[in-house]
Amino acid sequence: MKKGTGQSAVPQKQPPRLKEKLVKQVLKTFAWGTLKQHLSTFQLNDDNLSELLGHIRHSTDFLLKRPDQAREDARAAFTEGLRSYLAEHAGPDAAAGLGDLIAVLQRIEAGYREILRTQQATVAAKLLPETQVSAALSRAAYSYHELMEAFNSSVKRRKELTLQSFRIMRSDGSSYSPDGVLAGIVDVAAMTLLLHGHQNNWFDPQKFLVLPRLTEVTEDEVYKAGLTELLAASWRQWERVDQRCRYFDGEIKVFTGDAIPSWAPQGTETAIEYGHISKDEFFDYLANERLNDRLIQTFQEMSLQTNMQTQASGIAAPLPLPPGTFVSPQEAHSGVSLSEILGYSIVDDHERPCGLRLLEWIRGYATLQCLADERYSQHGESGIYFSIPREDLIDLLDRVGLKDGTAEIFIDQASLRMSSRDLFDQPLIRIEDGSLLVFGPGLLNSDPARLTLSAIGNEGEQLGRKGNAFEAETLRFFQDQGYAAKAFKFKHEGEEYQYDAIVPWDDHIFVLECKNRTLSGHNPVAAYYFVMEIASAVKQVTRLANALVEHASLVLERFGIDVANKTVVPCVVNSLPYAMKGDLDGVYVTDASGLRRFFQERNFHIVRPHHLKTKNATILHRTSMKSLWAGEKPTTADLMSYLRDPLALQLGIGHGKEAGHVFGLGERTVVAVTDLVQEEMTTASIAKLFSVDEKWVRHEAKAVAAGIRKATKKHEKRSVRDADRAWRTSRQRRR
């Protein structure tokens, strides 16, 4: 209504826009008529055109990995209809943009088709399908056993051991990450099984993979099946290139003929390069590495400071769920670390994400891990994977606390299906005789807490209590540090503003928006959506920070916080260890563990354990490497410096690097990819990063070790002398 009419203003109607749900459904069915009708309801502009093309680029249904002539024809008709519409209503540039996108998708599809074409021509394809999967599992067992032997041998030769970034040395001086090799073994096995599942229609109505009865295989059959394994590895690597390209706007470069680059092997007909690493991918990589480091560090600390190794009950006898009981040290650690991550005790949490309490998730994975460890210890390589009757596994899980049907729920959640990413989260495989195959490599070296987070995250389900509990824990932390931190909300002219935590400190006010989305697990698609969540949180906390200034008098009157002449610092605080260097439009992205470390301790130390055999105890020697504060107490300037350049990212960036690798899509096509890797973190590398004299660090460590040895020997001599005196005294008394 016009002003001055005496009538109240009517809210402006939002203009029609692209409906995401409708578009996603249309991209499944290629129903051009439905999309055309929807597009005709609003004016196409650059924003909604970009959104439409983004949906097409990200659609897993629009991309056809496997030949399907009927869907290819339907997609071609859909694409032509959309191209003509864009040319008429948005101009030739819009139509050309669609054409460029289709060319990218066809380039990706060509890679998958080349792998399938090559696989069908191998000698492995002539083997019976059940022989091929049996051979693939046998190869995975051999590779895992070989990796463990190399790892144990390398550990024995090392004077300094950092499990978080440990690398195995080759005889030629090069090195490799055992975690990377293990991930490759598990991923390739999963992809090989799923490839055969698609080719032989081995999925039941619920989309679970159901293998035929496994067979004994010869060395020759295992060798031949290795060709399929190699192509399965190529499929997994190409799938990662595909996802990185489609979600992070990278470019796949294709070279043929005289343009073939020099790095390509002789006889190559097509060479492909992918070298794009976005900033978002980089910070996602560092976050996942930090989570892994944190879980390992917590386990080491608990091993040194508690007796969890000796108090584990195992899985032979009935056992209730925690508190107070655990089947393995890994379960004890997982319960503590997951509670720390979530900001509340999971013992007190009775919600059931995906049908199970968090305690039940962890107990289930820990039980499978114990079972796999028993088989591997008893049978070696032949016990790395094994079958167990479903009823027996249900009885076992029920005996150790998964009662009232939860054992069956866990088994289903942990079973490999068409949508599974790998055999870590789903290490169980159904067999047609009703039994279950337990895949040891996905269990033996895994952390039940991480498996739990990953499994729930893969289902797209959020933890109900996680948000509020984390917010309350963050607020309580700052209050415990002595700051007048508050959480509140208010409304103004119909707009609501809710603050998770406001921390006034001298002439600064920190506005904290608490977020708790599960990390990606190095999956590009999950990483993309995590970044979208961060972008949304940045907008939200910016809105809150602006409102704090705009309504300063209201905030002072109602909540006693004086915003006038203060520097307002908006921050997104993640429960899991995701942080960014610098700021996003004036917003700092940090994480709870980093903030706690900043306030709780001035210096960053490296810690070296010294084990006392005679006392069955461990002394931790700490060496300071960097100060986070300029003085004896933290200041706002110190915190601002930390937020701009977090210590954990300094360590990650200092040890992270780009590295290339090459793989084949067949005998005629090779791909060169640039990815991220983490160099081993040692005393020397940390000292160099923070400009600390390495010689001094090593000298101090040696001096401490020598002092401990001297004290130990002195104690041993005293013990011998005291024992000798006691013996002589006893002998004299007997006389």
XYZ file of C-alpha atoms in Angstrom:
735
model
C 0.000 0.000 0.000
C 1.147 3.623 -0.579
C 2.234 5.730 2.363
C -0.308 8.205 3.698
C -3.376 6.052 2.989
C -3.789 5.209 6.648
C -3.591 1.487 5.919
C -0.899 -0.877 7.202
C 1.792 -1.973 4.800
C 1.357 -5.372 3.218
C 4.489 -7.560 3.171
C 5.985 -7.791 -0.292
C 5.446 -11.154 -1.948
C 8.688 -12.979 -2.635
C 9.277 -13.413 -6.377
C 9.089 -16.991 -7.670
C 12.408 -18.807 -7.689
C 13.907 -22.171 -8.557
C 12.482 -24.992 -6.445
C 15.365 -27.240 -5.464
C 13.275 -30.311 -4.671
C 11.431 -30.133 -7.995
C 14.651 -29.670 -9.959
C 16.329 -32.657 -8.284
C 13.334 -34.860 -9.073
C 13.286 -33.677 -12.709
C 16.992 -34.541 -13.061
C 16.157 -38.097 -11.967
C 13.347 -38.566 -14.469
C 14.451 -36.179 -17.281
C 10.900 -34.764 -17.319
C 11.589 -31.731 -19.491
C 7.932 -30.697 -19.629
C 7.791 -30.370 -15.830
C 10.946 -28.260 -15.690
C 9.824 -26.089 -18.617
C 6.549 -25.338 -16.840
C 8.434 -24.392 -13.672
C 10.940 -22.175 -15.502
C 8.104 -20.294 -17.176
C 6.881 -19.029 -13.775
C 9.788 -16.627 -13.271
C 12.350 -14.568 -15.148
C 15.694 -16.293 -15.659
C 18.617 -14.231 -14.407
C 22.290 -14.919 -13.758
C 21.654 -16.126 -10.206
C 18.947 -18.689 -10.853
C 20.639 -19.802 -14.093
C 23.836 -20.465 -12.117
C 21.781 -22.321 -9.509
C 20.135 -24.488 -12.172
C 23.447 -25.395 -13.804
C 24.854 -26.116 -10.338
C 22.097 -28.629 -9.664
C 22.858 -30.337 -12.978
C 26.586 -30.379 -12.245
C 26.069 -31.930 -8.808
C 23.344 -34.424 -9.718
C 24.407 -38.056 -9.335
C 21.321 -39.077 -11.327
C 22.069 -36.848 -14.319
C 25.590 -38.313 -14.561
C 25.495 -41.769 -16.166
C 28.474 -43.816 -14.965
C 27.330 -47.014 -16.648
C 25.881 -47.478 -20.153
C 22.093 -47.198 -20.230
C 20.781 -46.435 -23.710
C 17.239 -45.606 -22.604
C 18.416 -43.052 -20.019
C 21.002 -41.652 -22.424
C 18.286 -41.012 -25.028
C 15.983 -39.451 -22.430
C 18.776 -37.206 -21.154
C 19.696 -36.114 -24.675
C 16.081 -35.061 -25.342
C 15.937 -33.274 -21.974
C 19.201 -31.462 -22.645
C 18.136 -30.328 -26.115
C 14.852 -29.007 -24.759
C 16.648 -27.059 -22.012
C 19.287 -25.740 -24.434
C 16.625 -24.375 -26.790
C 14.719 -22.812 -23.893
C 17.844 -21.115 -22.532
C 18.794 -19.808 -25.981
C 15.341 -18.256 -26.368
C 14.817 -16.880 -22.850
C 18.331 -16.272 -21.500
C 20.462 -15.815 -24.598
C 23.141 -17.760 -26.490
C 25.692 -17.449 -23.662
C 23.366 -19.340 -21.309
C 22.876 -22.099 -23.880
C 26.637 -22.248 -24.426
C 27.152 -22.574 -20.637
C 24.888 -25.610 -20.616
C 26.829 -27.059 -23.549
C 30.134 -26.592 -21.731
C 28.730 -28.340 -18.659
C 27.445 -31.290 -20.688
C 30.899 -31.598 -22.267
C 32.470 -31.824 -18.782
C 30.004 -34.525 -17.729
C 30.594 -36.505 -20.922
C 34.334 -36.300 -20.331
C 33.823 -37.752 -16.863
C 31.526 -40.484 -18.173
C 34.080 -41.411 -20.835
C 36.535 -42.249 -18.029
C 34.104 -44.659 -16.399
C 33.274 -46.254 -19.764
C 36.957 -46.791 -20.517
C 37.401 -48.667 -17.231
C 34.376 -50.868 -17.921
C 35.509 -51.546 -21.498
C 38.962 -52.561 -20.285
C 37.575 -54.740 -17.490
C 35.367 -56.673 -19.894
C 38.397 -57.462 -22.058
C 40.616 -58.850 -19.259
C 41.267 -62.515 -18.566
C 39.683 -61.917 -15.153
C 36.333 -61.313 -16.840
C 36.378 -64.948 -17.995
C 36.487 -66.205 -14.403
C 33.273 -67.040 -12.593
C 31.961 -64.022 -10.645
C 32.208 -65.854 -7.308
C 35.816 -66.737 -8.127
C 36.588 -63.111 -8.846
C 35.195 -61.808 -5.539
C 36.858 -64.636 -3.577
C 40.170 -63.758 -5.218
C 39.657 -60.052 -4.494
C 39.124 -60.745 -0.791
C 42.170 -63.011 -0.748
C 44.308 -60.257 -2.296
C 43.020 -57.739 0.251
C 43.979 -60.092 3.103
C 47.467 -60.607 1.676
C 47.992 -56.856 1.174
C 46.817 -56.052 4.697
C 49.037 -58.694 6.276
C 52.032 -57.475 4.277
C 51.335 -53.861 5.341
C 51.166 -54.819 9.026
C 54.464 -56.679 8.821
C 56.119 -53.663 7.175
C 54.608 -51.344 9.785
C 55.752 -53.428 12.758
C 59.221 -53.830 11.287
C 59.515 -50.089 10.702
C 58.300 -49.276 14.230
C 61.025 -51.458 15.765
C 63.716 -49.556 13.868
C 62.509 -46.091 14.854
C 63.881 -44.069 17.761
C 61.080 -41.508 17.537
C 57.508 -42.548 16.826
C 54.699 -40.146 15.909
C 51.708 -42.309 15.034
C 49.676 -39.355 13.755
C 51.967 -38.835 10.764
C 54.045 -42.020 10.735
C 55.533 -43.069 7.396
C 57.156 -46.372 6.440
C 60.584 -46.043 4.829
C 61.462 -47.963 1.671
C 64.935 -49.259 0.899
C 65.421 -46.539 -1.748
C 64.888 -43.781 0.839
C 61.331 -42.917 -0.159
C 58.431 -43.342 2.236
C 54.695 -43.935 2.300
C 51.827 -43.518 4.735
C 50.479 -46.819 6.139
C 47.111 -45.099 6.673
C 46.999 -44.224 2.987
C 47.839 -47.771 1.950
C 45.250 -49.192 4.344
C 42.592 -46.853 2.976
C 43.538 -48.010 -0.509
C 43.213 -51.698 0.431
C 39.772 -51.164 1.968
C 38.532 -48.833 -0.776
C 39.667 -51.115 -3.599
C 38.095 -54.168 -1.965
C 34.795 -52.287 -1.532
C 34.812 -50.982 -5.089
C 35.671 -54.418 -6.506
C 32.750 -56.010 -4.657
C 30.358 -53.235 -5.673
C 31.483 -53.401 -9.322
C 30.697 -57.109 -9.377
C 27.466 -56.389 -7.536
C 26.319 -54.060 -10.317
C 27.481 -56.383 -13.097
C 25.788 -59.469 -11.625
C 22.762 -57.862 -9.960
C 23.815 -58.986 -6.477
C 21.726 -56.404 -4.608
C 18.616 -57.439 -2.691
C 15.410 -55.325 -2.594
C 16.836 -53.264 0.299
C 19.974 -52.547 -1.812
C 22.274 -54.659 0.403
C 25.081 -56.441 -1.448
C 24.557 -60.229 -1.219
C 27.546 -62.280 -2.349
C 27.322 -65.847 -3.621
C 29.025 -68.535 -1.568
C 32.795 -67.913 -1.637
C 35.121 -70.474 -3.223
C 38.684 -71.636 -2.775
C 40.925 -69.873 -5.289
C 44.284 -70.723 -6.824
C 47.278 -68.407 -7.023
C 46.674 -68.111 -10.761
C 43.070 -67.035 -10.191
C 44.167 -64.533 -7.566
C 46.705 -63.126 -10.022
C 44.153 -62.838 -12.822
C 41.586 -61.220 -10.532
C 44.219 -58.635 -9.694
C 43.488 -57.018 -13.045
C 39.936 -56.314 -11.896
C 41.301 -55.040 -8.575
C 43.564 -52.650 -10.455
C 40.621 -51.338 -12.459
C 38.513 -51.077 -9.293
C 41.267 -48.892 -7.833
C 41.133 -46.811 -11.000
C 37.363 -46.506 -10.652
C 37.723 -45.240 -7.080
C 40.406 -42.742 -8.057
C 38.467 -41.549 -11.101
C 35.356 -41.202 -8.951
C 37.310 -38.900 -6.656
C 38.477 -36.827 -9.649
C 34.865 -36.733 -10.883
C 33.571 -35.468 -7.522
C 36.350 -32.933 -7.029
C 35.753 -31.572 -10.518
C 31.959 -31.344 -10.238
C 31.801 -29.939 -6.708
C 34.880 -27.713 -6.593
C 34.849 -26.466 -10.200
C 38.123 -28.010 -11.267
C 39.088 -28.593 -14.865
C 39.791 -31.989 -16.406
C 42.341 -31.475 -19.164
C 42.469 -34.064 -21.951
C 45.436 -34.474 -24.322
C 45.622 -36.628 -27.432
C 47.859 -37.026 -30.494
C 50.870 -34.696 -30.608
C 49.683 -32.925 -27.436
C 50.360 -35.981 -25.221
C 52.577 -34.678 -22.349
C 56.046 -36.056 -21.693
C 55.073 -37.701 -18.379
C 52.721 -40.134 -20.130
C 54.085 -43.661 -20.806
C 54.929 -44.635 -24.347
C 51.915 -45.872 -26.276
C 49.452 -43.631 -24.443
C 46.600 -42.502 -26.688
C 44.870 -40.217 -24.165
C 46.407 -38.367 -21.212
C 44.315 -36.588 -18.595
C 45.442 -34.059 -16.002
C 43.623 -32.806 -12.911
C 45.599 -30.401 -10.717
C 43.003 -28.175 -9.045
C 43.016 -27.954 -5.234
C 40.609 -25.335 -3.919
C 41.020 -23.492 -0.635
C 37.923 -25.262 0.662
C 39.417 -28.681 -0.123
C 42.642 -27.696 1.612
C 41.000 -26.688 4.910
C 38.771 -29.768 4.771
C 41.852 -31.965 4.372
C 43.551 -30.342 7.370
C 40.423 -30.757 9.516
C 40.158 -34.482 8.827
C 43.861 -34.974 9.516
C 43.470 -33.057 12.786
C 40.530 -35.234 13.837
C 42.628 -38.329 13.210
C 45.525 -36.842 15.183
C 43.225 -35.897 18.041
C 41.765 -39.390 18.357
C 45.233 -40.967 18.313
C 46.544 -38.469 20.864
C 43.605 -39.084 23.204
C 44.192 -42.831 22.961
C 47.894 -42.432 23.764
C 47.163 -40.165 26.718
C 44.570 -42.581 28.120
C 46.986 -45.495 27.645
C 49.641 -43.647 29.650
C 47.380 -42.233 32.341
C 44.845 -45.041 32.919
C 44.790 -48.815 33.193
C 42.285 -49.267 30.373
C 44.533 -51.862 28.719
C 44.230 -54.275 31.635
C 40.617 -53.564 32.575
C 39.025 -54.419 29.216
C 36.534 -57.278 29.650
C 36.626 -58.771 26.152
C 33.606 -60.340 24.431
C 33.546 -63.871 25.910
C 31.164 -63.170 28.794
C 27.943 -61.174 29.218
C 28.589 -57.468 29.620
C 26.304 -54.450 30.128
C 26.755 -51.167 28.295
C 28.865 -48.417 29.927
C 29.447 -46.826 32.340
C 32.044 -48.899 34.098
C 32.490 -51.633 31.519
C 34.088 -51.878 28.114
C 35.102 -54.710 25.830
C 38.408 -53.161 24.692
C 40.691 -50.174 25.269
C 39.467 -48.857 21.916
C 35.894 -48.760 23.205
C 36.940 -46.985 26.419
C 38.824 -44.392 24.402
C 35.969 -43.928 21.935
C 33.448 -43.201 24.672
C 35.690 -40.531 26.205
C 36.758 -38.926 22.929
C 33.228 -38.856 21.482
C 31.892 -37.267 24.677
C 34.617 -34.618 24.453
C 33.832 -33.939 20.807
C 30.076 -33.645 21.329
C 30.245 -31.656 24.533
C 28.149 -34.047 26.623
C 28.434 -37.521 28.162
C 27.151 -40.121 25.735
C 26.402 -42.359 28.734
C 23.544 -39.981 29.595
C 22.304 -39.721 26.005
C 19.339 -41.962 25.179
C 18.569 -40.646 21.695
C 18.887 -43.132 18.839
C 20.448 -41.722 15.666
C 19.747 -44.274 12.910
C 18.065 -46.505 15.506
C 20.944 -46.914 17.977
C 22.274 -45.100 21.028
C 25.794 -43.796 20.556
C 26.936 -46.286 23.218
C 25.421 -49.076 21.136
C 27.099 -47.885 17.944
C 30.492 -47.870 19.658
C 29.918 -51.192 21.445
C 28.906 -52.787 18.128
C 32.021 -51.636 16.254
C 34.287 -52.441 19.226
C 32.819 -55.956 19.412
C 33.394 -56.582 15.715
C 36.927 -55.264 16.183
C 37.580 -57.697 19.054
C 36.172 -60.556 16.992
C 38.382 -59.655 14.025
C 41.436 -59.283 16.266
C 40.853 -62.737 17.769
C 40.655 -64.347 14.322
C 43.714 -62.516 13.015
C 45.751 -63.378 16.129
C 44.801 -67.048 15.874
C 44.962 -67.606 12.122
C 47.149 -64.855 10.697
C 46.509 -63.945 7.071
C 43.766 -66.559 6.660
C 41.829 -64.977 9.540
C 41.711 -61.445 8.145
C 38.242 -62.024 6.740
C 35.843 -64.750 7.835
C 32.169 -65.663 7.830
C 29.902 -66.029 10.845
C 26.269 -67.168 10.982
C 23.994 -64.156 11.376
C 22.330 -65.770 14.400
C 25.696 -66.238 16.119
C 26.627 -62.581 15.607
C 23.231 -61.469 16.917
C 23.758 -63.649 20.018
C 27.235 -62.206 20.545
C 26.073 -58.589 20.233
C 23.085 -59.277 22.475
C 25.389 -60.810 25.087
C 27.530 -57.656 25.218
C 24.660 -55.211 25.589
C 22.899 -54.732 22.229
C 19.540 -56.062 23.375
C 15.866 -55.779 22.386
C 16.514 -55.886 18.656
C 19.397 -53.411 18.575
C 21.830 -56.147 17.498
C 19.838 -56.639 14.268
C 19.683 -52.870 13.707
C 23.453 -52.552 14.132
C 24.145 -55.461 11.776
C 22.025 -53.848 9.067
C 23.649 -50.455 9.578
C 27.124 -52.014 9.392
C 26.409 -54.083 6.236
C 27.678 -53.126 2.780
C 25.033 -51.792 0.411
C 24.774 -50.027 -2.919
C 25.196 -46.540 -1.420
C 28.133 -47.442 0.861
C 31.306 -45.395 0.599
C 33.641 -48.091 1.881
C 34.156 -51.129 4.104
C 35.186 -49.077 7.147
C 31.683 -48.012 8.158
C 30.100 -51.152 6.687
C 32.578 -54.012 7.323
C 29.868 -56.711 7.170
C 28.884 -58.335 3.864
C 25.828 -60.544 3.412
C 26.283 -64.020 1.919
C 23.462 -65.807 0.090
C 23.450 -68.657 2.638
C 22.407 -66.159 5.333
C 25.814 -65.789 6.981
C 27.825 -62.577 7.254
C 31.367 -61.942 6.067
C 33.446 -59.859 8.482
C 36.060 -57.791 6.628
C 38.953 -57.358 9.059
C 41.016 -54.639 7.310
C 38.119 -52.216 7.778
C 38.024 -52.912 11.526
C 41.392 -53.855 12.963
C 43.009 -50.422 12.902
C 39.893 -48.251 13.028
C 38.559 -46.019 15.775
C 34.976 -46.929 16.814
C 34.198 -43.276 17.566
C 35.182 -42.178 14.096
C 33.311 -45.073 12.495
C 30.228 -44.054 14.462
C 30.396 -40.404 13.388
C 31.030 -41.400 9.795
C 28.217 -43.961 9.657
C 25.660 -41.539 11.082
C 26.924 -38.711 8.872
C 26.690 -40.879 5.757
C 23.008 -41.437 6.537
C 22.522 -37.668 6.625
C 21.229 -37.759 10.203
C 22.220 -35.179 12.797
C 22.696 -35.869 16.506
C 19.686 -34.454 18.337
C 21.354 -33.248 21.565
C 24.573 -32.262 19.901
C 23.799 -28.614 19.128
C 22.355 -27.416 22.431
C 24.851 -29.390 24.481
C 27.821 -27.996 22.567
C 26.515 -24.438 22.927
C 26.068 -24.908 26.679
C 29.539 -26.405 27.022
C 31.123 -23.529 25.083
C 29.352 -20.954 27.236
C 30.343 -22.765 30.429
C 33.985 -22.926 29.338
C 34.299 -19.154 28.967
C 32.455 -18.552 32.219
C 34.868 -20.911 33.975
C 37.736 -18.860 32.565
C 36.344 -15.820 34.392
C 34.638 -14.032 31.486
C 31.113 -12.608 31.707
C 29.938 -14.761 28.822
C 26.216 -14.873 28.113
C 23.698 -16.522 25.827
C 20.455 -14.718 25.021
C 17.929 -13.873 22.363
C 15.651 -10.950 21.580
C 13.156 -9.800 19.016
C 13.016 -6.443 17.287
C 10.385 -5.477 14.721
C 9.520 -9.111 14.118
C 13.144 -10.234 13.653
C 14.593 -12.723 16.148
C 18.257 -12.750 17.129
C 19.598 -15.719 19.106
C 23.164 -15.713 20.432
C 24.914 -18.958 21.386
C 27.665 -17.156 23.311
C 28.714 -13.508 23.702
C 32.130 -13.028 25.341
C 32.961 -9.435 26.413
C 36.693 -9.009 26.957
C 38.278 -5.597 27.498
C 37.496 -3.500 24.397
C 36.369 -6.507 22.336
C 33.147 -8.483 22.153
C 33.390 -11.945 20.625
C 30.183 -13.276 19.052
C 30.366 -17.082 18.884
C 28.093 -19.112 16.597
C 28.454 -22.785 17.588
C 28.246 -25.421 14.839
C 28.613 -29.181 14.991
C 28.347 -30.756 11.558
C 30.226 -34.038 11.073
C 33.416 -33.776 9.010
C 33.658 -35.137 5.483
C 36.020 -38.058 6.053
C 37.911 -36.795 2.958
C 34.824 -37.310 0.781
C 34.580 -34.419 -1.749
C 30.774 -34.368 -1.802
C 30.520 -34.253 1.996
C 33.278 -31.609 2.035
C 31.272 -29.417 -0.357
C 28.161 -29.517 1.813
C 30.235 -28.877 4.926
C 31.564 -25.721 3.246
C 27.986 -24.697 2.433
C 27.138 -25.042 6.129
C 30.115 -22.873 7.053
C 29.028 -20.213 4.535
C 25.542 -20.242 6.051
C 26.999 -19.922 9.554
C 29.158 -16.989 8.417
C 26.056 -15.158 7.148
C 24.208 -15.922 10.370
C 26.921 -14.703 12.722
C 27.457 -11.591 10.579
C 23.745 -10.823 10.939
C 23.996 -11.308 14.711
C 27.107 -9.133 15.017
C 25.481 -6.332 13.026
C 22.328 -6.537 15.155
C 24.416 -6.247 18.306
C 25.709 -2.875 17.105
C 22.424 -1.661 15.621
C 20.506 -2.434 18.810
C 23.264 -1.564 21.268
C 20.962 0.290 23.679
C 18.529 -2.633 23.815
C 21.370 -5.097 24.460
C 22.745 -2.887 27.262
C 19.342 -2.416 28.868
C 18.225 -6.053 28.753
C 21.477 -7.988 29.065
C 23.990 -5.561 30.589
C 26.464 -5.779 27.706
C 27.917 -2.444 26.601
C 28.660 -2.615 22.882
C 29.503 1.079 22.442
C 33.046 1.763 21.223
C 33.868 -1.949 21.272
C 35.363 -4.091 18.528
C 32.832 -6.792 17.676
C 34.473 -10.007 16.447
C 32.130 -12.583 14.864
C 33.349 -16.200 15.021
C 32.043 -19.581 13.883
C 33.121 -22.231 16.414
C 33.035 -25.863 15.251
C 32.810 -28.755 17.695
C 35.030 -30.869 15.446
C 38.519 -29.577 14.570
C 37.707 -27.456 11.504
C 39.321 -24.024 11.338
C 40.431 -21.613 8.614
C 43.367 -19.280 8.217
C 42.426 -15.611 7.893
C 38.789 -14.552 7.803
C 35.692 -14.974 5.621
C 34.141 -11.545 5.078
C 35.316 -10.467 8.528
C 34.293 -13.721 10.258
C 36.819 -16.073 11.855
C 36.236 -19.824 11.589
C 37.749 -21.737 14.494
C 37.100 -24.832 16.607
C 36.496 -25.689 20.242
C 39.644 -27.741 20.853
C 41.881 -24.978 19.508
C 40.161 -22.312 21.603
C 40.461 -24.393 24.756
C 44.151 -24.995 24.146
C 44.699 -21.253 23.634
C 43.167 -20.293 26.994
C 44.400 -23.229 29.047
C 48.096 -23.203 28.250
C 50.512 -20.514 27.163
C 52.976 -22.763 25.351
C 52.744 -25.455 22.734
C 54.886 -28.450 23.711
C 56.125 -31.614 22.151
C 55.753 -34.501 24.571
C 58.133 -37.429 24.778
C 57.230 -40.419 26.999
C 59.917 -42.257 28.995
C 58.776 -45.671 30.264
C 60.054 -46.903 33.643
C 60.066 -50.691 33.455
C 60.772 -51.218 37.140
C 57.829 -49.044 38.178
C 55.563 -49.897 35.234
C 55.046 -46.151 34.870
C 55.706 -43.437 32.315
C 57.308 -40.015 32.696
C 56.178 -37.388 30.161
C 58.873 -34.903 29.210
C 57.480 -31.690 27.695
C 59.555 -29.302 25.580
C 58.143 -25.864 24.787
C 58.194 -25.025 21.054
C 56.037 -21.905 20.719
C 54.239 -19.389 22.937
C 50.656 -18.411 22.149
C 50.711 -15.371 24.463
C 53.017 -12.352 24.443
C 52.957 -12.146 28.261
C 52.026 -14.173 31.306
C 48.291 -13.958 30.564
C 46.353 -14.044 27.305
C 45.145 -10.781 25.802
C 42.619 -9.926 23.116
C 45.551 -9.178 20.798
C 46.877 -12.706 21.404
C 43.473 -14.221 20.643
C 43.042 -12.154 17.477
C 46.481 -13.313 16.322
C 45.505 -16.906 17.052
C 42.195 -16.628 15.184
C 43.969 -15.231 12.111
C 46.581 -18.000 12.106
C 45.635 -20.962 14.350
C 48.510 -23.004 15.735
C 47.020 -26.299 14.506
C 46.858 -24.926 10.963
C 50.449 -23.737 11.200
C 51.423 -27.331 11.973
C 49.178 -28.738 9.230
C 50.228 -26.262 6.572
C 53.868 -26.689 7.541
C 53.648 -30.456 7.020
C 51.151 -30.585 4.169
C 52.157 -30.562 0.543
C 50.821 -31.222 -2.914
C 51.807 -34.517 -4.493
C 50.975 -36.031 -7.834
C 50.223 -39.612 -8.772
C 49.364 -41.377 -11.993
C 46.860 -44.153 -12.660
C 45.366 -45.786 -15.718
C 41.806 -45.960 -16.978
C 42.780 -48.784 -19.298
C 45.740 -49.745 -21.442
C 45.418 -46.591 -23.564
C 44.461 -43.821 -21.085
C 46.455 -42.451 -18.144
C 45.512 -39.828 -15.568
C 47.803 -37.528 -13.549
C 46.212 -36.111 -10.389
C 47.465 -33.623 -7.823
C 46.303 -34.242 -4.276
C 47.292 -33.380 -0.721
C 49.519 -35.460 1.555
C 50.900 -34.975 5.055
C 54.630 -35.256 5.702
C 55.742 -36.962 8.899
C 55.677 -34.657 11.925
C 58.887 -35.071 13.918
C 60.771 -33.133 16.565
C 63.090 -31.845 13.848
C 60.286 -30.743 11.529
C 58.392 -28.944 14.325
C 61.558 -27.260 15.558
C 62.297 -26.046 12.033
C 58.744 -24.776 11.546
C 58.867 -22.642 14.709
C 62.550 -21.628 14.369
C 63.617 -23.536 17.467
C 67.193 -24.856 17.684
C 66.827 -28.561 16.981
C 70.192 -29.347 18.564
C 69.039 -27.782 21.829
C 65.795 -29.778 21.752
C 67.627 -33.053 21.163
C 70.274 -32.224 23.775
C 67.557 -31.567 26.359
C 65.776 -34.817 25.467
C 69.014 -36.795 25.794
C 69.797 -35.127 29.110
C 66.373 -36.053 30.482
C 66.694 -39.633 29.209
C 70.165 -39.935 30.740
C 68.908 -38.539 34.046
C 66.052 -41.053 34.096
C 68.443 -43.938 33.323
C 70.790 -42.802 36.061
C 67.963 -42.511 38.573
C 66.656 -45.924 37.533
C 70.050 -47.571 37.978
C 70.473 -45.890 41.344
C 67.051 -47.163 42.369
C 67.910 -50.675 41.157
C 71.204 -50.691 43.116
C 69.375 -49.531 46.211
C 66.768 -52.255 45.719
C 69.486 -54.905 45.358
C 71.310 -53.602 48.434
C 68.114 -53.540 50.471
C 67.243 -57.068 49.358
C 70.731 -58.280 50.271
C 70.498 -56.693 53.725
C 67.077 -58.213 54.284
C 68.402 -61.643 53.285
C 71.438 -61.364 55.623
C 69.235 -60.192 58.491
C 66.854 -63.070 57.919
C 69.763 -65.537 57.817
C 71.231 -64.232 61.085
C 67.832 -64.601 62.767
C 67.559 -68.218 61.642
C 70.952 -68.924 63.214
